[in-house]
Amino acid sequence: MLVVQKYGGTSVATIERITNVARRVIEYKKRGDGLVIVVSAMSGETDRLLGLAHAIGKFPDEREVDVLISTGEQVTSALLAITLKETGYDAVSVLGHQVPIVTDSVFGKARISDIDETKIRTELASGRVVVVPGFQGVDESGNITTLGRGGSDTTAVAVAAALKADVCEIYTDVDGVYTTDPNITAKARRLDRISYDEMLEMASLGAKVLQIRSVEMAKKYKVPLLVKSSLVEGKGTLVCEEVPDMEQVVVSGVTYNKNEAKVTVNGVPDRPGVATRIFTTLADANIVIDMIVQNVSHDRKTDITFTLGKADAKKAQKIMEGLAIEVGAVTVEVDERIAKVSIVGLGMRSHAGIAAKMFALLFNEGINIEMISTSEIKISCVIDQKYGELAVRALHTGFGLDAEEDVQEEQ
Ligand code: ADP
Ligand code: ASP
Ligand code: MG
């Protein structure tokens, strides 16, 4: 078997944890598997490095930030290779530019365009465990790039797809994908399986257990993904193609995202071309927009509200303030204290009344809904961040997702 394993930040947080990773790698090696190990930086390291850059200036040079933050993964790759060699197993670290993992040039959120698997295959053929740092790539001009927060998942899936590996195992600090973040409610339940589509929605709506790009890629190249804990044994969760009985559950998960901000542009002239102008300018600055709401116009003026990643809020505010003058809008407001709660499920495609039930459950908790967006298999509401976790628990219980033991305990 050819296995790609990815270990997240908490799984490589200390030398002891790295030794623990090496132990598992060796178990697989003894079975005769070919192994490519993708590692994240030690937990907290990427934040620490970003903090250093931001201590120098508000908008540090994006190319240099990538040079800086890609180092965390380089450290853990070398440490794992050293540990394996100390234990008598041949291993080699192959950095992003050495593979190479080629990306576009969007620093901080680059997308992989190509992986040359020759070097990895040669190393595997000589019996070595190959250790690849996650999160990093190289653009056509040789600049180091990074793949966005949580990007090591994407490195792992991309490498697995390029090598046509039998499985891609994602080792993290929880023992699988749950009906909601198990750190928010103890009533969350581990799922044995989840479809790519549901996982895609969960990831894009805030379940950071897998980076969204990694799920997109797994779906596209049909890479079976197994999410497991590096700390405790267990079956984990298989992310795979839809199986028929999955449809029986209407809502399969609840997600929570507090990493978005809401921007409102008030008094926008209601004439053709203004929305294009606003959203083209934001797109040109590589700012990804999530929800958009435009109010009914009064006196030929309207308000446009949209949400985007908090990390882009200051950049967007600056752009919008400039643009407001140009298009004749009145004010720009940014609210960073929002949360987006969502319900996800394939079964929603064929059931009526799910949105109404969601709104009622939030209303019962006295929670005001600021924005709504729906798709075939999800409904999202933007609310005040202080009610975020309360909303998740209410929806999780209301849609019958609570783990059975806990339900019995309550009776
Ligand atoms: P890693 O460092 O291993 O990449 P992350 O912190 O990125 O780990 O992702 C794991 C975390 O994802 C968990 O600790 C958990 O808090 C969070 N999470 C959010 N939603 C879910 C979910 N539905 N199922 C499992 N974990 C989730
Ligand atoms: N170290 C990077 C981050 O913290 C990438 C990753 O861990 O997946 O976002
Ligand atoms: Mg992660």
Short mmCIF file of N, CA and C and ligand atoms in Angstrom, two decimals, residues 6-11 40 43 150 153 170-174 176-183 199 202 206-210 254-255, ligand 1:
data_model
loop_
_atom_site.label_atom_id
_atom_site.label_comp_id
_atom_site.label_asym_id
_atom_site.label_seq_id
_atom_site.Cartn_x
_atom_site.Cartn_y
_atom_site.Cartn_z
N LYS A 6 -0.94 12.68 7.29
CA LYS A 6 -0.68 14.08 7.64
C LYS A 6 -0.86 14.26 9.14
N TYR A 7 0.10 14.90 9.77
CA TYR A 7 0.01 15.16 11.20
C TYR A 7 -0.11 16.66 11.44
N GLY A 8 -1.15 17.07 12.14
CA GLY A 8 -1.40 18.49 12.42
C GLY A 8 -0.55 19.02 13.57
N GLY A 9 -0.70 20.30 13.82
CA GLY A 9 0.14 21.01 14.79
C GLY A 9 0.23 20.38 16.18
N THR A 10 -0.92 19.97 16.73
CA THR A 10 -0.87 19.40 18.08
C THR A 10 -0.19 18.03 18.07
N SER A 11 -0.23 17.35 16.93
CA SER A 11 0.37 16.01 16.84
C SER A 11 1.89 16.07 16.74
N SER A 40 2.56 19.49 9.77
CA SER A 40 2.29 20.90 10.04
C SER A 40 3.41 21.44 10.91
N SER A 43 2.17 23.30 17.06
CA SER A 43 0.99 24.14 17.26
C SER A 43 1.38 25.49 17.85
N GLY A 150 -4.38 26.24 7.74
CA GLY A 150 -4.86 24.86 7.67
C GLY A 150 -4.42 24.15 6.40
N ASP A 153 -3.40 20.19 5.25
CA ASP A 153 -4.37 19.17 4.81
C ASP A 153 -4.35 19.08 3.29
N ILE A 170 -5.53 11.63 7.82
CA ILE A 170 -5.31 12.93 8.44
C ILE A 170 -5.34 12.72 9.96
N TYR A 171 -4.21 12.86 10.60
CA TYR A 171 -4.15 12.68 12.06
C TYR A 171 -4.23 14.04 12.73
N THR A 172 -5.16 14.14 13.69
CA THR A 172 -5.37 15.43 14.34
C THR A 172 -5.61 15.23 15.83
N ASP A 173 -6.19 16.25 16.49
CA ASP A 173 -6.38 16.14 17.95
C ASP A 173 -7.78 15.68 18.34
N VAL A 174 -8.62 15.35 17.35
CA VAL A 174 -9.93 14.75 17.64
C VAL A 174 -9.98 13.43 16.85
N GLY A 176 -11.97 12.07 14.80
CA GLY A 176 -12.79 11.97 13.60
C GLY A 176 -13.57 13.24 13.37
N VAL A 177 -14.45 13.18 12.37
CA VAL A 177 -15.34 14.31 12.10
C VAL A 177 -16.60 14.10 12.92
N TYR A 178 -17.02 15.12 13.62
CA TYR A 178 -18.19 15.05 14.50
C TYR A 178 -19.38 15.82 13.92
N THR A 179 -20.54 15.58 14.51
CA THR A 179 -21.75 16.29 14.08
C THR A 179 -21.61 17.79 14.32
N THR A 180 -20.78 18.19 15.26
CA THR A 180 -20.38 19.59 15.41
C THR A 180 -19.05 19.58 16.14
N ASP A 181 -18.43 20.76 16.27
CA ASP A 181 -17.12 20.81 16.93
C ASP A 181 -17.22 20.21 18.34
N PRO A 182 -16.54 19.09 18.61
CA PRO A 182 -16.64 18.45 19.93
C PRO A 182 -16.11 19.34 21.05
N ASN A 183 -15.38 20.39 20.68
CA ASN A 183 -14.92 21.31 21.73
C ASN A 183 -16.00 22.32 22.11
N MET A 199 -18.97 17.18 3.72
CA MET A 199 -17.72 17.63 4.34
C MET A 199 -17.27 18.96 3.76
N MET A 202 -19.38 21.52 5.42
CA MET A 202 -18.96 21.68 6.82
C MET A 202 -17.65 22.47 6.88
N GLY A 206 -16.94 26.39 8.48
CA GLY A 206 -16.22 26.63 9.73
C GLY A 206 -15.66 25.41 10.43
N ALA A 207 -15.97 24.18 9.96
CA ALA A 207 -15.41 23.01 10.62
C ALA A 207 -13.94 22.87 10.18
N LYS A 208 -13.04 23.43 11.01
CA LYS A 208 -11.66 23.53 10.52
C LYS A 208 -10.90 22.22 10.58
N VAL A 209 -11.60 21.14 10.94
CA VAL A 209 -10.94 19.83 11.02
C VAL A 209 -10.29 19.47 9.68
N LEU A 210 -10.84 19.94 8.56
CA LEU A 210 -10.20 19.78 7.25
C LEU A 210 -10.27 21.11 6.52
N VAL A 254 -23.72 20.54 12.39
CA VAL A 254 -23.90 21.96 12.69
C VAL A 254 -22.52 22.60 12.73
N THR A 255 -22.35 23.73 12.06
CA THR A 255 -21.03 24.35 12.09
C THR A 255 -21.11 25.78 12.63
P1 ADP B 1 -4.70 20.17 13.08
O1 ADP B 1 -3.76 21.07 13.81
O2 ADP B 1 -4.48 18.72 13.38
O3 ADP B 1 -4.79 20.46 11.62
P2 ADP B 1 -7.14 21.66 13.55
O4 ADP B 1 -7.12 22.45 14.81
O5 ADP B 1 -6.88 22.37 12.28
O6 ADP B 1 -6.12 20.44 13.72
O7 ADP B 1 -8.53 20.86 13.39
C1 ADP B 1 -8.99 20.07 14.45
C2 ADP B 1 -10.04 20.84 15.23
O8 ADP B 1 -11.18 21.04 14.41
C3 ADP B 1 -10.59 20.13 16.44
O9 ADP B 1 -9.80 20.32 17.59
C4 ADP B 1 -12.00 20.73 16.59
O10 ADP B 1 -12.02 21.73 17.60
C5 ADP B 1 -12.25 21.42 15.26
N1 ADP B 1 -13.53 21.05 14.66
C6 ADP B 1 -14.45 21.93 14.21
N2 ADP B 1 -15.53 21.31 13.77
C7 ADP B 1 -15.31 19.98 13.89
C8 ADP B 1 -16.07 18.82 13.58
N3 ADP B 1 -17.29 18.90 13.02
N4 ADP B 1 -15.54 17.59 13.85
C9 ADP B 1 -14.31 17.51 14.40
N5 ADP B 1 -13.54 18.58 14.73
C10 ADP B 1 -14.02 19.80 14.47
#
